[in-house]
Amino acid sequence: MPRRAALRKPLRIAILAILLLLATALALWRISKLPCWQMVGAVTCRVETDEKIVALSFDDGPTPEGVDAVIDELARRRVHATFFLIGSKMERYPEQAKRLVAAGHELGNHSWSHGHMVGRSQAHYRAEIARTDALLRAAGVARPVLFRPPYGRRLFGLPLAVEQQGYRSITWDVADDVGRHPTPAAYARDIVARARPGSIILVHPMYRGNRVERAAVPLILDGLAAKGYRIVTVGELLKREKPE
Ligand SMILES: [Zn+2]
């Protein structure tokens, strides 16, 4: 065999191996973001029901501006929602978490640091969940059970740790996309249009940049009500789950 041909073969194999690795990494990255399916354990992105009922969930924080913006709008309409809170933010604003509990809202665990939760150790996942769990209990939640992965991302390790610590992984089937709908009215219309019986809706109202989301909250609440939807917490929605 000529020397050049002999060299070409290992090169082809190396390129193929690199391409295969890249394709696997891309596939895993995509799988990690699927809201309604995960490789290990169970995840809930909505509940199968004919009842006109949806759960409204707010992620991140708590921050004073985020809680201020939504707590009165919810109270005015007698709606209770689920807030997935970040441990480190609760440490900074413990009174905001207590305010949400006092107003009758449900609190869930959204990790301690809100870092990426793929490819880390079990000890890391356990600490992220447990430290936040302690603050949820301190805020008055008797038995926290709902966990939402930061960015919705998870592969093997995180879902395992979530279940081992007595939590359930909760994602969403209707999420916000401010990029596509830059005004509160358009954004709210999109959310309301996509909601269906048993949906879990995700809105981000907590950070300073979330102006559109905050302004859209009353529009979303009224839009859902106008379509005949009752808005409940995730925990309340889960009671409609049919036994498998
Ligand atoms: Zn988040």
Coordinates of C-alpha atoms and ligand atoms in Angstrom, one line a residue:
M1 CA 0.0 0.0 0.0
P2 CA 1.4 3.5 -0.8
R3 CA 2.3 5.4 2.3
R4 CA -0.1 8.2 1.7
A5 CA -3.1 5.8 1.6
A6 CA -2.0 4.1 4.8
L7 CA -2.0 7.5 6.6
R8 CA -5.4 8.5 5.2
K9 CA -7.2 5.6 6.8
P10 CA -6.4 6.5 10.5
L11 CA -7.2 10.1 9.7
R12 CA -10.6 9.2 8.3
I13 CA -11.3 7.1 11.5
A14 CA -10.2 10.0 13.7
I15 CA -12.5 12.5 11.8
L16 CA -15.4 10.0 12.0
A17 CA -14.8 9.6 15.7
I18 CA -14.8 13.3 16.3
L19 CA -18.0 13.8 14.3
L20 CA -19.7 11.0 16.2
L21 CA -18.6 12.5 19.5
L22 CA -20.0 15.9 18.4
A23 CA -23.2 14.4 17.3
T24 CA -23.6 12.6 20.6
A25 CA -22.9 15.7 22.6
L26 CA -25.4 17.7 20.5
A27 CA -28.1 15.0 20.9
L28 CA -27.5 14.9 24.7
W29 CA -27.7 18.7 24.8
R30 CA -31.0 18.6 23.0
I31 CA -32.3 15.8 25.2
S32 CA -31.3 17.7 28.3
K33 CA -33.7 20.5 27.3
L34 CA -36.8 18.4 26.4
P35 CA -39.5 19.6 28.8
C36 CA -41.7 16.5 28.7
W37 CA -39.2 13.6 28.6
Q38 CA -36.0 12.7 30.5
M39 CA -33.8 9.6 30.5
V40 CA -33.9 8.9 34.2
G41 CA -37.0 9.0 36.5
A42 CA -40.2 10.9 35.9
V43 CA -40.8 14.5 34.8
T44 CA -44.1 16.3 34.6
C45 CA -44.6 19.1 32.1
R46 CA -48.5 19.0 32.2
V47 CA -51.3 16.9 33.5
E48 CA -53.8 15.1 31.3
T49 CA -57.3 16.4 32.1
D50 CA -60.4 17.7 30.4
E51 CA -61.0 20.2 33.1
K52 CA -60.3 23.8 32.1
I53 CA -57.6 24.3 34.6
V54 CA -54.0 25.4 34.3
A55 CA -51.1 25.9 36.7
L56 CA -49.2 29.1 36.7
S57 CA -45.5 29.0 37.8
F58 CA -43.0 31.8 38.3
D59 CA -39.3 31.0 38.2
D60 CA -36.2 32.5 39.9
G61 CA -35.8 35.1 42.7
P62 CA -37.4 35.9 45.0
T63 CA -36.6 39.6 44.3
P64 CA -38.5 42.5 45.9
E65 CA -39.4 43.9 42.5
G66 CA -40.6 40.6 41.2
V67 CA -42.7 39.7 44.2
D68 CA -44.1 43.3 44.4
A69 CA -45.2 43.1 40.7
V70 CA -47.1 39.9 40.9
I71 CA -48.4 39.4 44.5
D72 CA -51.2 42.0 44.4
E73 CA -52.3 41.1 40.9
L74 CA -52.7 37.5 42.0
A75 CA -54.4 38.5 45.3
R76 CA -56.9 40.8 43.4
R77 CA -58.0 37.8 41.4
R78 CA -57.8 35.3 44.3
V79 CA -55.3 33.2 42.3
H80 CA -52.6 31.1 43.9
A81 CA -49.5 30.3 41.9
T82 CA -46.3 28.2 42.3
F83 CA -42.9 30.0 42.8
F84 CA -39.8 28.1 42.0
L85 CA -37.2 29.9 44.2
I86 CA -33.4 30.0 44.1
G87 CA -31.8 29.2 47.5
S88 CA -29.1 31.9 47.2
K89 CA -31.8 34.5 46.5
M90 CA -33.9 33.3 49.4
E91 CA -30.9 33.7 51.6
R92 CA -30.6 37.3 50.4
Y93 CA -34.4 38.1 50.6
P94 CA -35.8 35.7 53.2
E95 CA -38.8 38.1 53.8
Q96 CA -39.9 37.8 50.2
A97 CA -40.2 34.0 50.4
K98 CA -42.2 34.4 53.7
R99 CA -44.5 37.0 52.0
L100 CA -45.3 34.5 49.3
V101 CA -46.1 31.7 51.8
A102 CA -48.3 34.1 53.9
A103 CA -50.2 35.0 50.7
G104 CA -51.0 31.3 50.2
H105 CA -48.7 30.6 47.3
E106 CA -46.8 27.4 46.8
L107 CA -43.0 27.4 46.8
G108 CA -40.8 25.0 44.9
N109 CA -37.1 24.3 44.8
H110 CA -35.1 25.8 41.9
S111 CA -31.6 24.8 43.2
W112 CA -29.2 26.9 45.2
S113 CA -27.0 28.6 42.6
H114 CA -29.1 28.3 39.4
G115 CA -25.9 26.9 37.7
H116 CA -26.0 24.4 34.9
M117 CA -26.8 21.0 36.3
V118 CA -25.4 18.6 33.8
G119 CA -22.2 16.6 34.3
R120 CA -21.8 17.5 38.0
S121 CA -21.4 15.1 40.9
Q122 CA -24.2 13.6 43.0
A123 CA -22.8 15.5 46.0
H124 CA -23.2 18.8 44.1
Y125 CA -26.8 18.0 43.2
R126 CA -27.7 16.9 46.7
A127 CA -26.2 20.0 48.3
E128 CA -28.0 22.3 45.7
I129 CA -31.3 20.7 46.6
A130 CA -30.8 20.3 50.4
R131 CA -29.6 23.9 51.1
T132 CA -32.6 25.3 49.2
D133 CA -34.9 22.8 50.9
A134 CA -33.7 24.1 54.3
L135 CA -34.6 27.7 53.4
L136 CA -38.0 26.7 52.0
R137 CA -38.8 25.1 55.3
A138 CA -37.5 28.1 57.2
A139 CA -39.9 30.2 55.1
G140 CA -42.8 28.1 56.2
V141 CA -43.2 25.3 53.7
A142 CA -43.9 22.2 55.7
R143 CA -42.8 19.6 53.1
P144 CA -41.3 21.0 49.8
V145 CA -41.8 18.4 47.0
L146 CA -41.5 20.3 43.7
F147 CA -38.2 20.8 41.9
R148 CA -37.6 22.7 38.7
P149 CA -34.2 22.3 37.1
P150 CA -32.4 25.6 36.2
Y151 CA -33.0 26.3 32.5
G152 CA -35.0 23.1 32.5
R153 CA -31.8 21.2 31.8
R154 CA -31.1 17.8 33.2
L155 CA -29.7 14.4 32.1
F156 CA -29.0 11.6 34.5
G157 CA -27.5 12.8 37.8
L158 CA -29.9 15.6 38.6
P159 CA -33.2 13.7 38.2
L160 CA -31.7 10.9 40.3
A161 CA -30.8 13.3 43.2
V162 CA -34.2 15.0 42.9
E163 CA -36.1 11.7 43.4
Q164 CA -33.7 10.5 46.1
Q165 CA -34.5 13.6 48.1
G166 CA -38.2 13.1 47.9
Y167 CA -38.8 15.7 45.2
R168 CA -40.6 15.6 41.8
S169 CA -39.1 17.1 38.6
I170 CA -41.6 19.7 37.3
T171 CA -41.1 21.5 34.0
W172 CA -43.7 23.2 31.8
D173 CA -45.5 22.9 28.4
V174 CA -46.1 26.7 27.9
A175 CA -43.1 28.9 28.4
D176 CA -42.4 32.5 27.7
D177 CA -40.4 33.8 24.8
V178 CA -40.0 37.5 25.1
G179 CA -37.7 37.6 22.1
R180 CA -40.6 36.7 19.8
H181 CA -43.2 38.8 21.6
P182 CA -41.5 42.1 22.8
T183 CA -44.7 43.8 24.1
P184 CA -46.6 42.7 27.2
A185 CA -49.9 42.3 25.2
A186 CA -48.3 40.2 22.4
Y187 CA -46.5 38.1 25.0
A188 CA -49.6 37.5 27.1
R189 CA -51.7 36.7 24.0
D190 CA -49.1 34.0 23.0
I191 CA -49.1 32.4 26.4
V192 CA -52.9 32.4 26.6
A193 CA -53.3 31.1 23.1
R194 CA -51.0 28.1 23.8
A195 CA -52.5 27.2 27.2
R196 CA -54.7 24.0 27.2
P197 CA -56.4 22.0 29.9
G198 CA -53.7 20.7 32.3
S199 CA -51.0 23.1 31.1
I200 CA -48.1 24.2 33.4
I201 CA -47.3 27.8 32.4
L202 CA -43.9 29.3 33.1
V203 CA -43.3 33.1 33.4
H204 CA -40.1 34.9 34.5
P205 CA -41.0 38.1 36.5
M206 CA -38.1 38.4 38.9
Y207 CA -35.2 40.2 37.3
R208 CA -34.8 43.8 36.5
G209 CA -34.8 43.0 32.8
N210 CA -38.1 41.1 33.0
R211 CA -40.2 44.2 32.4
V212 CA -42.3 42.7 29.6
E213 CA -43.1 39.6 31.7
R214 CA -44.1 41.6 34.8
A215 CA -46.4 43.9 32.8
A216 CA -47.9 40.8 31.1
V217 CA -48.9 39.0 34.3
P218 CA -52.3 40.8 34.8
L219 CA -53.0 40.3 31.0
I220 CA -52.2 36.6 31.3
L221 CA -54.4 36.2 34.4
D222 CA -57.3 38.0 32.7
G223 CA -56.8 36.3 29.3
L224 CA -56.9 32.9 30.9
A225 CA -60.0 33.8 32.9
A226 CA -61.7 35.1 29.8
K227 CA -61.2 31.8 28.1
G228 CA -62.8 30.0 31.1
Y229 CA -59.6 28.7 32.7
R230 CA -59.2 28.3 36.4
I231 CA -55.6 29.0 37.6
V232 CA -54.2 26.9 40.3
T233 CA -50.8 25.9 41.8
V234 CA -48.8 23.1 40.4
G235 CA -49.5 21.0 43.5
E236 CA -53.3 21.5 43.0
L237 CA -53.0 20.6 39.3
L238 CA -51.1 17.4 40.2
K239 CA -54.1 16.2 42.2
R240 CA -55.8 15.7 38.8
E241 CA -53.2 13.2 37.7
K242 CA -54.7 9.8 36.8
P243 CA -53.1 6.8 38.4
E244 CA -50.9 4.9 36.0
Ligands
ZN1 ZN -34.6 29.6 36.5

